[in-house]
Short mmCIF file of C-alpha atoms in Angstrom, two decimals:
data_model
loop_
_atom_site.label_atom_id
_atom_site.label_comp_id
_atom_site.label_asym_id
_atom_site.label_seq_id
_atom_site.Cartn_x
_atom_site.Cartn_y
_atom_site.Cartn_z
CA MET A 12 -11.41 -43.47 -87.28
CA LYS A 13 -11.52 -47.33 -86.70
CA GLN A 14 -8.04 -47.22 -85.51
CA LEU A 15 -8.47 -44.43 -83.17
CA LEU A 16 -11.60 -46.04 -81.23
CA TYR A 17 -10.11 -49.32 -81.26
CA CYS A 18 -7.30 -47.83 -79.39
CA VAL A 19 -10.18 -45.78 -77.17
CA LEU A 20 -11.86 -49.35 -76.17
CA VAL A 21 -7.89 -51.02 -75.24
CA LEU A 22 -7.59 -48.38 -72.98
CA LEU A 23 -10.83 -48.29 -71.64
CA PHE A 24 -11.13 -51.94 -71.31
CA SER A 25 -7.20 -53.21 -70.51
CA PRO A 26 -7.15 -51.97 -66.28
CA ALA A 27 -10.16 -54.86 -66.52
CA LEU A 28 -8.45 -57.12 -68.39
CA VAL A 29 -5.69 -57.25 -66.26
CA ALA A 30 -7.01 -56.40 -62.63
CA SER A 31 -6.13 -59.80 -61.47
CA GLU A 32 -2.57 -59.05 -62.18
CA MET A 33 -2.19 -56.17 -60.95
CA PRO A 34 -0.90 -55.62 -57.00
CA LEU A 35 -2.92 -53.18 -56.41
CA ASN A 36 -6.16 -53.98 -56.86
CA MET A 37 -8.18 -56.14 -54.29
CA THR A 38 -6.94 -59.50 -53.67
CA GLN A 39 -9.32 -63.35 -54.28
CA GLY A 40 -8.51 -63.63 -50.68
CA VAL A 41 -8.68 -67.91 -49.17
CA THR A 42 -12.41 -67.58 -48.20
CA ASP A 43 -15.86 -67.91 -50.13
CA ILE A 44 -16.91 -64.58 -49.36
CA SER A 45 -13.47 -63.02 -49.86
CA GLU A 46 -13.85 -64.23 -53.86
CA GLN A 47 -17.13 -63.13 -53.43
CA VAL A 48 -15.86 -60.01 -52.84
CA TYR A 49 -13.62 -59.67 -55.07
CA ASN A 50 -15.92 -60.70 -58.13
CA LEU A 51 -18.42 -57.88 -57.36
CA HIS A 52 -15.52 -55.71 -56.97
CA MET A 53 -14.76 -57.16 -61.04
CA ILE A 54 -18.38 -56.67 -61.90
CA ILE A 55 -18.94 -53.18 -61.31
CA LEU A 56 -15.26 -52.41 -62.65
CA TYR A 57 -16.78 -53.77 -65.71
CA ILE A 58 -19.89 -52.27 -65.53
CA CYS A 59 -18.14 -48.25 -64.99
CA CYS A 60 -15.45 -49.52 -67.89
CA ALA A 61 -18.60 -50.28 -70.47
CA ILE A 62 -19.79 -47.02 -68.84
CA GLY A 63 -17.31 -44.91 -69.96
CA VAL A 64 -16.89 -46.68 -73.07
CA VAL A 65 -20.24 -45.18 -74.45
CA VAL A 66 -20.08 -42.03 -72.71
CA PHE A 67 -16.84 -41.39 -73.89
CA GLY A 68 -17.21 -42.80 -76.80
CA VAL A 69 -20.22 -40.87 -77.70
CA MET A 70 -18.53 -37.69 -76.67
CA ILE A 71 -15.68 -38.54 -79.14
CA TYR A 72 -18.05 -39.78 -82.09
CA ALA A 73 -20.24 -36.29 -81.76
CA MET A 74 -16.92 -33.65 -81.26
CA ILE A 75 -15.05 -35.56 -84.35
CA ASN A 76 -18.64 -36.31 -87.02
CA HIS A 77 -20.79 -33.15 -85.69
CA ARG A 78 -17.98 -30.12 -85.79
CA LYS A 79 -18.72 -27.15 -87.16
CA SER A 80 -15.68 -27.68 -89.65
CA LYS A 81 -17.50 -30.21 -91.02
CA GLY A 82 -20.68 -27.94 -92.09
CA ALA A 83 -22.66 -29.87 -89.38
CA VAL A 84 -25.91 -27.91 -88.04
CA ALA A 85 -27.20 -28.91 -84.44
CA ALA A 86 -30.23 -29.93 -84.15
CA ASN A 87 -32.88 -28.21 -82.41
CA PHE A 88 -34.87 -29.55 -80.30
CA HIS A 89 -36.92 -29.36 -76.53
CA GLU A 90 -38.49 -32.29 -74.10
CA SER A 91 -38.01 -35.04 -75.81
CA THR A 92 -40.25 -38.08 -73.90
CA LYS A 93 -38.03 -40.42 -75.47
CA VAL A 94 -34.82 -39.46 -73.93
CA GLU A 95 -36.16 -38.27 -70.76
CA ILE A 96 -37.69 -42.11 -70.61
CA LEU A 97 -34.14 -43.20 -71.92
CA TRP A 98 -31.76 -41.37 -68.98
CA THR A 99 -33.94 -42.98 -66.42
CA VAL A 100 -34.57 -46.42 -67.57
CA VAL A 101 -30.79 -47.22 -68.25
CA PRO A 102 -29.53 -46.04 -64.83
CA PHE A 103 -31.80 -47.47 -63.07
CA LEU A 104 -31.18 -51.26 -65.00
CA ILE A 105 -28.05 -50.52 -64.33
CA LEU A 106 -28.38 -50.08 -60.77
CA ILE A 107 -30.59 -52.88 -60.60
CA GLY A 108 -27.70 -55.07 -62.31
CA MET A 109 -24.94 -54.08 -59.79
CA ALA A 110 -27.15 -54.12 -56.74
CA ILE A 111 -28.70 -57.52 -56.90
CA PRO A 112 -24.97 -59.07 -56.47
CA ALA A 113 -23.81 -56.82 -54.04
CA THR A 114 -26.86 -57.71 -51.90
CA LYS A 115 -26.52 -61.75 -52.59
CA THR A 116 -22.53 -60.63 -50.75
CA LEU A 117 -23.88 -58.40 -47.99
CA ILE A 118 -26.28 -60.94 -46.76
CA ALA A 119 -23.65 -63.57 -47.12
CA MET A 120 -21.08 -62.13 -45.13
CA GLU A 121 -23.94 -61.23 -42.40
CA ASP A 122 -25.01 -64.53 -41.21
CA PRO A 123 -22.74 -65.93 -38.92
CA SER A 124 -25.33 -68.18 -37.88
CA ASN A 125 -23.88 -72.15 -37.23
CA ALA A 126 -20.80 -71.50 -36.67
CA ASP A 127 -18.23 -74.27 -35.19
CA LEU A 128 -15.58 -71.92 -33.65
CA THR A 129 -16.58 -68.75 -31.32
CA ILE A 130 -13.86 -66.71 -30.71
CA LYS A 131 -14.65 -63.03 -28.84
CA VAL A 132 -11.76 -60.63 -30.09
CA THR A 133 -11.37 -57.40 -27.66
CA GLY A 134 -8.94 -55.01 -28.60
CA SER A 135 -6.74 -52.73 -26.07
CA GLN A 136 -4.35 -49.72 -27.02
CA TRP A 137 -1.83 -51.87 -28.67
CA LYS A 138 -3.46 -55.19 -28.56
CA TRP A 139 -5.13 -58.18 -29.63
CA HIS A 140 -7.16 -60.72 -26.58
CA TYR A 141 -8.36 -63.78 -27.74
CA SER A 142 -10.83 -66.14 -25.94
CA TYR A 143 -12.09 -69.29 -27.72
CA PHE A 144 -15.35 -70.02 -26.19
CA ASP A 145 -16.20 -73.38 -24.35
CA LYS A 146 -12.37 -74.18 -25.15
CA ASP A 147 -10.70 -72.68 -22.31
CA ILE A 148 -8.48 -70.65 -23.72
CA GLU A 149 -7.05 -67.33 -24.45
CA PHE A 150 -4.03 -64.98 -24.77
CA PHE A 151 -3.14 -61.58 -26.12
CA SER A 152 -1.31 -60.89 -28.76
CA LEU A 153 1.15 -58.04 -29.27
CA LEU A 154 3.32 -56.97 -31.89
CA SER A 155 7.06 -58.78 -31.95
CA THR A 156 9.08 -56.39 -34.68
CA PRO A 157 12.06 -55.47 -32.86
CA ARG A 158 12.29 -52.01 -31.18
CA GLU A 159 15.08 -51.43 -33.12
CA GLN A 160 13.69 -52.33 -36.35
CA ILE A 161 11.09 -50.00 -35.07
CA ASP A 162 13.99 -46.96 -34.26
CA GLY A 163 16.01 -47.61 -37.39
CA GLN A 164 18.82 -48.91 -35.92
CA GLN A 165 17.77 -52.72 -37.51
CA ALA A 166 16.90 -53.14 -40.70
CA LYS A 167 13.55 -53.73 -41.19
CA GLY A 168 12.06 -57.76 -41.40
CA GLU A 169 10.05 -59.23 -43.80
CA HIS A 170 6.55 -58.39 -41.97
CA TYR A 171 7.87 -55.30 -40.53
CA LEU A 172 5.21 -54.20 -38.57
CA LEU A 173 3.33 -57.17 -39.06
CA GLU A 174 4.22 -59.66 -36.56
CA VAL A 175 3.30 -60.82 -33.11
CA ASP A 176 4.33 -62.66 -29.84
CA LYS A 177 0.94 -64.97 -30.29
CA PRO A 178 -1.11 -65.14 -33.58
CA LEU A 179 -4.16 -66.50 -33.63
CA VAL A 180 -4.51 -69.97 -34.84
CA LEU A 181 -7.82 -71.20 -37.25
CA PRO A 182 -8.69 -74.55 -38.40
CA ILE A 183 -9.59 -74.43 -42.36
CA ASN A 184 -12.99 -76.06 -43.12
CA ARG A 185 -14.86 -75.01 -40.14
CA LYS A 186 -16.77 -71.99 -39.45
CA VAL A 187 -15.30 -69.62 -36.97
CA ARG A 188 -18.05 -66.75 -35.77
CA PHE A 189 -16.12 -64.00 -34.47
CA LEU A 190 -17.39 -61.35 -31.19
CA MET A 191 -15.56 -58.32 -31.45
CA THR A 192 -15.79 -55.94 -28.76
CA SER A 193 -13.07 -52.97 -27.28
CA ASP A 194 -11.12 -52.43 -23.73
CA ASP A 195 -11.07 -48.36 -24.29
CA VAL A 196 -11.03 -46.89 -27.73
CA ILE A 197 -12.64 -47.39 -31.40
CA HIS A 198 -10.25 -50.42 -32.89
CA SER A 199 -11.23 -52.22 -36.14
CA TRP A 200 -9.70 -55.86 -36.52
CA TRP A 201 -9.16 -56.27 -40.46
CA VAL A 202 -7.42 -59.44 -42.33
CA PRO A 203 -8.16 -58.79 -46.26
CA ALA A 204 -7.61 -62.26 -47.32
CA PHE A 205 -10.69 -62.45 -45.34
CA ALA A 206 -13.18 -59.21 -46.08
CA VAL A 207 -13.62 -59.54 -42.58
CA LYS A 208 -13.70 -55.70 -41.15
CA LYS A 209 -15.52 -54.63 -38.29
CA ASP A 210 -15.57 -52.26 -35.57
CA ALA A 211 -14.39 -53.31 -32.27
CA ASN A 212 -16.31 -50.93 -30.15
CA PRO A 213 -16.28 -50.28 -26.19
CA GLY A 214 -19.32 -51.50 -24.43
CA PHE A 215 -21.06 -53.22 -27.72
CA ILE A 216 -20.70 -56.53 -29.36
CA ASN A 217 -19.88 -56.38 -33.31
CA GLU A 218 -20.08 -60.47 -35.49
CA ALA A 219 -18.15 -61.11 -38.22
CA TRP A 220 -17.58 -64.99 -39.20
CA THR A 221 -14.77 -66.53 -41.70
CA LYS A 222 -14.39 -69.89 -43.03
CA ILE A 223 -10.45 -70.15 -44.24
CA ASP A 224 -10.38 -73.06 -47.73
CA LYS A 225 -5.94 -72.65 -47.21
CA PRO A 226 -3.69 -73.82 -44.32
CA GLY A 227 -1.34 -70.65 -44.39
CA VAL A 228 -0.59 -66.93 -42.28
CA TYR A 229 -2.79 -64.04 -42.92
CA ARG A 230 -1.74 -60.64 -41.87
CA GLY A 231 -4.16 -57.82 -41.13
CA GLN A 232 -3.91 -55.16 -38.62
CA CYS A 233 -5.94 -52.31 -36.76
CA ALA A 234 -8.17 -50.45 -39.57
CA GLU A 235 -8.88 -47.93 -36.71
CA LEU A 236 -7.10 -44.95 -36.36
CA CYS A 237 -7.21 -45.81 -31.91
CA GLY A 238 -4.32 -43.68 -30.53
CA LYS A 239 -0.17 -43.05 -31.16
CA ASP A 240 1.15 -46.36 -31.36
CA HIS A 241 -2.28 -47.83 -34.37
CA GLY A 242 0.45 -48.52 -36.26
CA PHE A 243 1.68 -51.18 -33.62
CA MET A 244 -1.68 -52.85 -33.60
CA PRO A 245 -1.28 -56.19 -36.21
CA ILE A 246 -3.18 -59.22 -36.71
CA VAL A 247 -1.45 -62.68 -37.95
CA VAL A 248 -3.35 -65.54 -38.10
CA GLU A 249 -2.69 -68.97 -38.40
CA ALA A 250 -4.55 -71.32 -40.55
CA LEU A 251 -3.96 -74.60 -40.09
CA SER A 252 -5.65 -78.05 -40.99
CA GLU A 253 -8.69 -79.68 -38.92
CA GLU A 254 -6.19 -82.10 -37.44
CA ASP A 255 -2.93 -80.37 -36.67
CA PHE A 256 -6.19 -77.49 -35.38
CA ASP A 257 -7.19 -80.11 -33.00
CA ALA A 258 -3.88 -81.10 -31.71
CA TRP A 259 -3.09 -77.25 -30.99
CA LEU A 260 -5.77 -76.73 -28.82
CA VAL A 261 -4.23 -79.89 -26.36
CA ALA A 262 -1.35 -79.01 -26.54
CA GLN A 263 -2.61 -74.92 -25.11
CA GLN A 264 -4.53 -76.19 -22.79
CA LEU A 265 -1.23 -78.80 -21.18
CA GLU A 266 0.78 -75.35 -21.96
CA ALA A 267 -2.16 -73.57 -19.41
CA SER A 268 -1.58 -76.08 -17.03
CA LYS A 269 2.23 -75.88 -16.80
CA ALA A 270 2.00 -72.35 -17.01
CA GLU A 271 0.03 -72.51 -13.91
CA ALA A 272 2.36 -74.55 -12.11
CA GLU A 273 5.31 -72.58 -13.14
CA ALA A 274 3.99 -69.63 -11.57
CA GLN A 275 3.18 -71.46 -8.17
CA ALA A 276 6.70 -72.41 -8.20
CA ALA A 277 8.12 -69.26 -8.54
CA LEU A 278 6.60 -67.75 -5.82
CA SER A 279 9.31 -69.44 -3.61
CA LYS A 280 12.08 -68.72 -6.57
CA THR A 281 14.09 -65.24 -5.25
CA LEU A 282 15.88 -63.96 -8.20
CA THR A 283 19.15 -61.93 -8.47
CA MET A 284 19.13 -58.32 -9.83
CA ASP A 285 20.65 -58.87 -12.70
CA GLU A 286 17.84 -61.59 -13.37
CA LEU A 287 15.33 -59.10 -12.34
CA MET A 288 16.64 -56.33 -13.92
CA THR A 289 17.14 -58.16 -17.51
CA GLN A 290 13.80 -59.96 -17.76
CA GLY A 291 11.79 -56.77 -16.46
CA GLU A 292 13.44 -55.00 -19.22
CA GLN A 293 12.77 -57.12 -21.79
CA VAL A 294 8.34 -57.32 -20.36
CA TYR A 295 8.98 -53.13 -20.38
CA LEU A 296 9.01 -53.13 -23.57
CA ALA A 297 6.65 -55.09 -25.21
CA ARG A 298 4.12 -54.23 -22.70
CA CYS A 299 4.90 -50.45 -21.45
CA ALA A 300 7.14 -48.63 -24.01
CA ALA A 301 4.47 -47.89 -25.97
CA CYS A 302 2.91 -45.22 -23.75
CA HIS A 303 6.40 -44.47 -21.14
CA GLN A 304 7.95 -44.52 -24.11
CA PRO A 305 11.62 -46.52 -24.13
CA ASN A 306 13.68 -44.19 -21.97
CA GLY A 307 10.94 -44.01 -19.36
CA ALA A 308 10.13 -40.27 -19.92
CA GLY A 309 6.33 -40.78 -21.26
CA LEU A 310 4.33 -37.85 -23.19
CA PRO A 311 3.53 -35.38 -20.34
CA GLY A 312 0.16 -34.85 -20.08
CA VAL A 313 -0.87 -38.00 -21.34
CA PHE A 314 1.62 -41.57 -20.08
CA PRO A 315 3.08 -40.29 -17.44
CA SER A 316 7.45 -40.32 -16.67
CA LEU A 317 8.96 -42.74 -14.51
CA ILE A 318 11.95 -41.42 -13.93
CA GLY A 319 12.17 -39.48 -10.11
CA SER A 320 7.56 -39.97 -10.85
CA PRO A 321 6.19 -40.30 -6.69
CA LEU A 322 4.21 -43.31 -8.20
CA ILE A 323 7.93 -44.60 -8.23
CA LYS A 324 9.77 -43.19 -5.21
CA GLY A 325 6.50 -44.01 -3.21
CA PRO A 326 5.70 -47.65 -1.55
CA VAL A 327 6.60 -50.71 -3.26
CA ALA A 328 3.19 -51.82 -2.52
CA GLY A 329 1.40 -48.51 -4.25
CA HIS A 330 3.37 -49.55 -7.43
CA ILE A 331 2.78 -52.82 -7.58
CA ASP A 332 -1.39 -52.22 -7.06
CA ILE A 333 -1.31 -49.99 -9.79
CA VAL A 334 0.55 -52.46 -12.37
CA VAL A 335 -1.73 -55.57 -11.26
CA ASN A 336 -5.57 -53.58 -10.85
CA GLY A 337 -4.28 -50.46 -13.43
CA LYS A 338 -6.06 -47.10 -12.70
CA PRO A 339 -9.89 -46.76 -13.41
CA GLY A 340 -10.62 -43.34 -15.72
CA THR A 341 -6.79 -43.37 -17.65
CA ALA A 342 -4.96 -45.80 -20.51
CA MET A 343 -3.11 -47.94 -17.44
CA GLN A 344 -4.71 -51.00 -17.78
CA ALA A 345 -4.64 -54.11 -14.94
CA PHE A 346 -1.84 -56.51 -16.14
CA SER A 347 -3.17 -59.23 -13.69
CA GLN A 348 -4.58 -61.19 -16.74
CA GLN A 349 -1.42 -60.30 -19.06
CA LEU A 350 1.38 -60.75 -16.89
CA THR A 351 2.75 -63.75 -14.55
CA ALA A 352 3.84 -62.43 -11.25
CA THR A 353 7.24 -63.26 -11.35
CA GLU A 354 7.30 -60.57 -14.95
CA ILE A 355 5.42 -58.33 -12.77
CA ALA A 356 7.96 -58.68 -10.17
CA ALA A 357 10.92 -58.14 -12.73
CA VAL A 358 9.02 -54.93 -14.49
CA VAL A 359 8.15 -53.64 -11.40
CA THR A 360 12.07 -54.04 -10.09
CA TYR A 361 13.38 -52.56 -13.44
CA GLU A 362 11.17 -49.37 -13.09
CA ARG A 363 12.24 -48.83 -10.11
CA ASN A 364 15.30 -48.73 -10.54
CA ALA A 365 15.88 -47.99 -14.26
CA TRP A 366 16.82 -44.51 -15.39
CA GLY A 367 18.61 -42.89 -12.88
CA ASN A 368 16.11 -43.74 -9.81
CA ASP A 369 18.61 -46.28 -8.29
CA SER A 370 15.62 -47.33 -5.97
CA GLY A 371 17.73 -50.46 -5.14
CA ASP A 372 14.27 -52.37 -4.72
CA ALA A 373 14.14 -56.00 -5.64
CA VAL A 374 11.03 -57.26 -6.27
CA GLN A 375 10.12 -60.90 -6.36
CA ALA A 376 7.47 -62.73 -7.44
CA ALA A 377 5.87 -63.79 -3.17
CA ASP A 378 5.87 -60.05 -2.83
CA ILE A 379 3.08 -59.66 -5.65
CA ASN A 380 1.18 -62.70 -4.14
CA ASN A 381 1.55 -61.13 -0.90
CA ASN A 382 0.61 -57.40 -1.71
CA ALA A 383 -2.20 -59.01 -3.27
CA ALA A 384 -3.28 -60.97 -0.19
CA SER A 385 -2.74 -57.69 2.08
CA ASP A 386 -4.82 -55.34 -0.42
CA SER A 387 -7.90 -57.11 0.27
CA ASP A 388 -6.94 -57.66 3.84
CA ALA A 389 -7.39 -54.27 4.11
CA ASN A 390 -10.28 -53.96 2.60
CA SER A 391 -12.06 -56.52 4.35
CA ASN A 392 -10.91 -54.10 7.50
CA ASN A 393 -11.88 -51.01 6.14
CA SER A 394 -14.93 -52.13 5.92
CA ALA A 395 -15.36 -53.45 9.19
CA ALA A 396 -13.85 -50.25 10.43
CA THR A 397 -16.96 -47.94 8.81
CA ASP A 398 -20.04 -50.97 9.60
CA ASN A 399 -20.29 -51.71 12.97
CA SER A 400 -23.08 -53.85 11.71
CA THR A 401 -20.82 -55.21 9.82
CA SER A 402 -19.20 -59.17 10.56
CA THR A 403 -15.18 -58.99 9.54
CA ALA A 404 -14.26 -60.78 6.73
CA THR A 405 -14.52 -64.26 5.23
CA THR A 406 -11.24 -66.16 5.22
CA LEU A 407 -10.06 -68.74 2.09
CA PRO A 408 -10.14 -71.96 2.55
CA ALA A 409 -6.93 -73.17 3.59
CA THR A 410 -6.57 -75.60 1.08
CA LEU A 411 -6.45 -73.29 -1.79
CA PRO A 412 -3.03 -73.45 -3.16
CA ALA A 413 -1.14 -70.02 -2.90
CA THR A 414 -1.55 -68.79 -6.30
CA GLU A 415 -5.21 -68.89 -6.42
CA GLN A 416 -5.60 -67.80 -2.65
CA ALA A 417 -3.79 -64.53 -4.05
CA GLU A 418 -6.04 -63.67 -7.26
CA ALA A 419 -9.16 -64.65 -4.64
CA VAL A 420 -10.97 -61.93 -3.75
CA ILE A 421 -11.85 -61.63 0.52
CA LYS A 422 -14.87 -59.78 0.41
CA PRO A 423 -15.76 -57.71 3.93
CA ALA A 424 -19.24 -58.30 5.19
CA ALA A 425 -22.10 -56.75 2.59
CA VAL A 426 -24.69 -53.71 3.01
CA LEU A 427 -28.49 -54.91 2.90
CA ASP A 428 -30.05 -51.84 3.62
CA ASP A 429 -33.94 -51.62 1.46
CA LEU A 430 -33.27 -49.16 -1.41
CA THR A 431 -36.35 -47.99 -2.83
CA MET A 432 -37.19 -48.69 -6.46
CA ASP A 433 -35.75 -45.61 -8.09
CA GLU A 434 -32.66 -46.26 -6.20
CA LEU A 435 -32.38 -50.06 -7.41
CA MET A 436 -32.57 -48.59 -10.67
CA THR A 437 -30.29 -46.32 -10.84
CA MET A 438 -27.61 -47.78 -9.42
CA GLY A 439 -28.66 -51.04 -11.44
CA GLU A 440 -28.30 -49.31 -14.49
CA LYS A 441 -25.05 -47.92 -13.92
CA VAL A 442 -24.48 -52.01 -12.71
CA TYR A 443 -25.78 -53.00 -16.02
CA MET A 444 -23.62 -50.52 -18.12
CA THR A 445 -20.62 -51.48 -16.31
CA SER A 446 -20.80 -55.08 -16.68
CA CYS A 447 -23.49 -56.72 -18.69
CA ALA A 448 -23.63 -54.18 -21.58
CA ALA A 449 -20.61 -55.39 -23.44
CA CYS A 450 -22.64 -59.05 -24.07
CA HIS A 451 -26.26 -58.37 -23.89
CA GLN A 452 -26.10 -54.73 -25.87
CA ALA A 453 -27.58 -51.60 -23.87
CA ALA A 454 -30.68 -51.84 -24.90
CA GLY A 455 -31.04 -55.32 -23.62
CA THR A 456 -31.33 -56.73 -27.40
CA GLY A 457 -28.64 -59.41 -26.76
CA LEU A 458 -27.26 -60.96 -29.88
CA PRO A 459 -28.61 -64.30 -30.23
CA PRO A 460 -27.72 -67.29 -29.71
CA ALA A 461 -24.42 -66.31 -28.38
CA PHE A 462 -25.78 -63.78 -25.92
CA PRO A 463 -29.92 -64.07 -25.34
CA SER A 464 -32.17 -60.90 -25.31
CA LEU A 465 -33.34 -59.68 -22.14
CA VAL A 466 -36.28 -58.24 -23.40
CA GLY A 467 -39.49 -60.37 -22.61
CA SER A 468 -37.28 -62.93 -22.62
CA PRO A 469 -38.32 -66.44 -20.01
CA ILE A 470 -35.97 -65.61 -17.54
CA ILE A 471 -37.17 -61.69 -16.69
CA LYS A 472 -40.62 -63.09 -16.85
CA GLY A 473 -40.03 -66.36 -14.59
CA PRO A 474 -39.09 -66.49 -11.14
CA VAL A 475 -37.02 -64.14 -9.02
CA THR A 476 -34.96 -66.99 -8.16
CA ASP A 477 -34.11 -68.41 -11.12
CA HIS A 478 -32.74 -64.58 -12.31
CA LEU A 479 -31.14 -64.33 -9.02
CA GLU A 480 -29.53 -67.90 -9.45
CA MET A 481 -28.40 -66.90 -13.07
CA VAL A 482 -26.14 -63.77 -11.98
CA ILE A 483 -24.95 -65.23 -8.49
CA ASN A 484 -23.48 -68.40 -10.36
CA GLY A 485 -23.43 -67.91 -13.67
CA LYS A 486 -24.26 -70.65 -16.42
CA PRO A 487 -22.25 -73.96 -16.68
CA GLY A 488 -20.98 -74.13 -21.20
CA THR A 489 -21.48 -70.53 -21.95
CA ALA A 490 -20.89 -67.07 -21.77
CA MET A 491 -22.62 -65.99 -18.98
CA GLN A 492 -19.98 -65.42 -15.78
CA ALA A 493 -20.90 -65.76 -11.82
CA PHE A 494 -21.25 -62.56 -10.54
CA GLY A 495 -21.57 -63.42 -6.84
CA GLN A 496 -17.67 -63.12 -6.18
CA GLN A 497 -17.34 -59.89 -8.59
CA LEU A 498 -20.76 -57.49 -7.19
CA THR A 499 -22.12 -57.11 -3.64
CA PRO A 500 -25.47 -58.17 -3.20
CA GLN A 501 -26.27 -54.82 -3.38
CA GLU A 502 -25.53 -54.30 -6.98
CA ILE A 503 -26.79 -57.40 -7.91
CA ALA A 504 -29.85 -56.73 -6.35
CA ALA A 505 -30.13 -53.15 -8.19
CA VAL A 506 -28.86 -54.71 -11.84
CA ILE A 507 -31.50 -57.62 -11.49
CA THR A 508 -34.53 -55.30 -10.62
CA PHE A 509 -32.97 -52.80 -13.65
CA GLU A 510 -33.19 -55.60 -15.74
CA ARG A 511 -36.73 -57.50 -14.65
CA ASN A 512 -38.24 -53.13 -15.09
CA ALA A 513 -36.51 -52.15 -18.11
CA TRP A 514 -37.68 -52.34 -21.60
CA GLY A 515 -41.01 -52.37 -21.30
CA ASN A 516 -40.16 -55.17 -19.20
CA ASN A 517 -42.48 -53.76 -16.64
CA SER A 518 -42.47 -56.64 -13.80
CA GLY A 519 -42.72 -54.27 -10.65
CA ASP A 520 -40.34 -56.44 -8.70
CA ALA A 521 -38.06 -54.92 -6.58
CA VAL A 522 -35.35 -57.24 -5.68
CA GLN A 523 -33.07 -55.91 -2.43
CA ALA A 524 -29.37 -56.95 -0.62
CA THR A 525 -31.33 -59.38 1.16
CA ASP A 526 -33.32 -61.39 -1.16
CA VAL A 527 -29.43 -62.20 -2.91
CA ASP A 528 -28.19 -62.74 0.54
CA GLY A 529 -30.42 -64.88 1.74
CA HIS A 530 -30.65 -66.78 -1.42
CA GLY A 531 -29.85 -70.83 -1.58
CA LYS A 532 -29.53 -70.25 2.18
#
């Protein structure tokens, strides 16, 4: 009997005792939080094993020693107060014993305060965009596993589907705060070694944090079913020593300056058709094949085919425009901030000549620059034609570099009509949800301290001119952008009116486009 009981104990406790060596068990990770999560997991496992030993031990003992063949006679009792108290108090004490360490760990996981570095993580189908606050560094991180491996034409590599072209670089021994959002659908940023898993929701920002103990390369992936290429959205984090990270920051800033100079120099270069096709194929496979397929056939009903499509057969300007600016309301992203003018020219050339399209068009980087400028001029002329009371579009300063002139937006003369309070609030809510809610949240509560609450805030309760100044010109050193070149005076007036009267602010202020146009004059 004793031997049987010992065997049962060994079987129940052995998984917990060797759990740290089991490949399918939770790992300890490389952060204090991940270690706390691991320890919590093991505590709960031990408690569950102990409960199993007691419950099954009593059952086995009862079946062996109180069986009918031994002449056992069942006891006859009803409504035992002691038993009722026992099976109420014992589970309660067990739950308390589990809740105390669990609560401590959860509170620690949700405390991103006093961070040394803040990074905005934006998910989109199917890549990650990282922005380092106050460092002027941002980049996209894409899957770098060769297409041949994915298609089964080559042997799978060591880090198949868990490798990227540009990893997120973080310092050890510094608290890093993540602000997570999405451009399209719900994604989830998950790195098991950090015990960080947080959803990235469009229109909202969630917070998480980590403090890495050991240098190394740590891998994760999107943990939310975000579309057909959900499995091709990995995360790679390279943790460096503090000295190496500071050196990396300097190198990135120098690299950004160099890339800007190269992009400007590329505007005067003319590439051959072969050069454009070779580079265009590389860009297409890395950035476009996930949706439109490597053979350009797309997924009918979801992602259109590029083989003989009206866009490909139509004017080059229309093709450039959709690649540069995307197409609102669809999965087609704007690549103006993701690709250089040369890369856009190459991929447009490739699409117009691959898969039997054979248009013969060879697009150059200068064409991308000229197309952007002509689009701005066309928009300005159309606005002037439809409003006789407005003046012609403002021209860009001649001293601006060519690339900046191409990227700048030439604003048409603004409509300065007065609107009613209802019209301002309706328009303001739309503008707010589109341009402001990602940071300040749909309910105006923000995410202090990075994004302050707008509910009863000093800027809302203060003078309207201060509010105008903040929205038009932004606030240097913070995430608050300048919207003077992004929104029309009417949109700015509407969103300020909305902010000053929504969520119980009720200031009664109705800001008009003329107030915006006259600000600072």
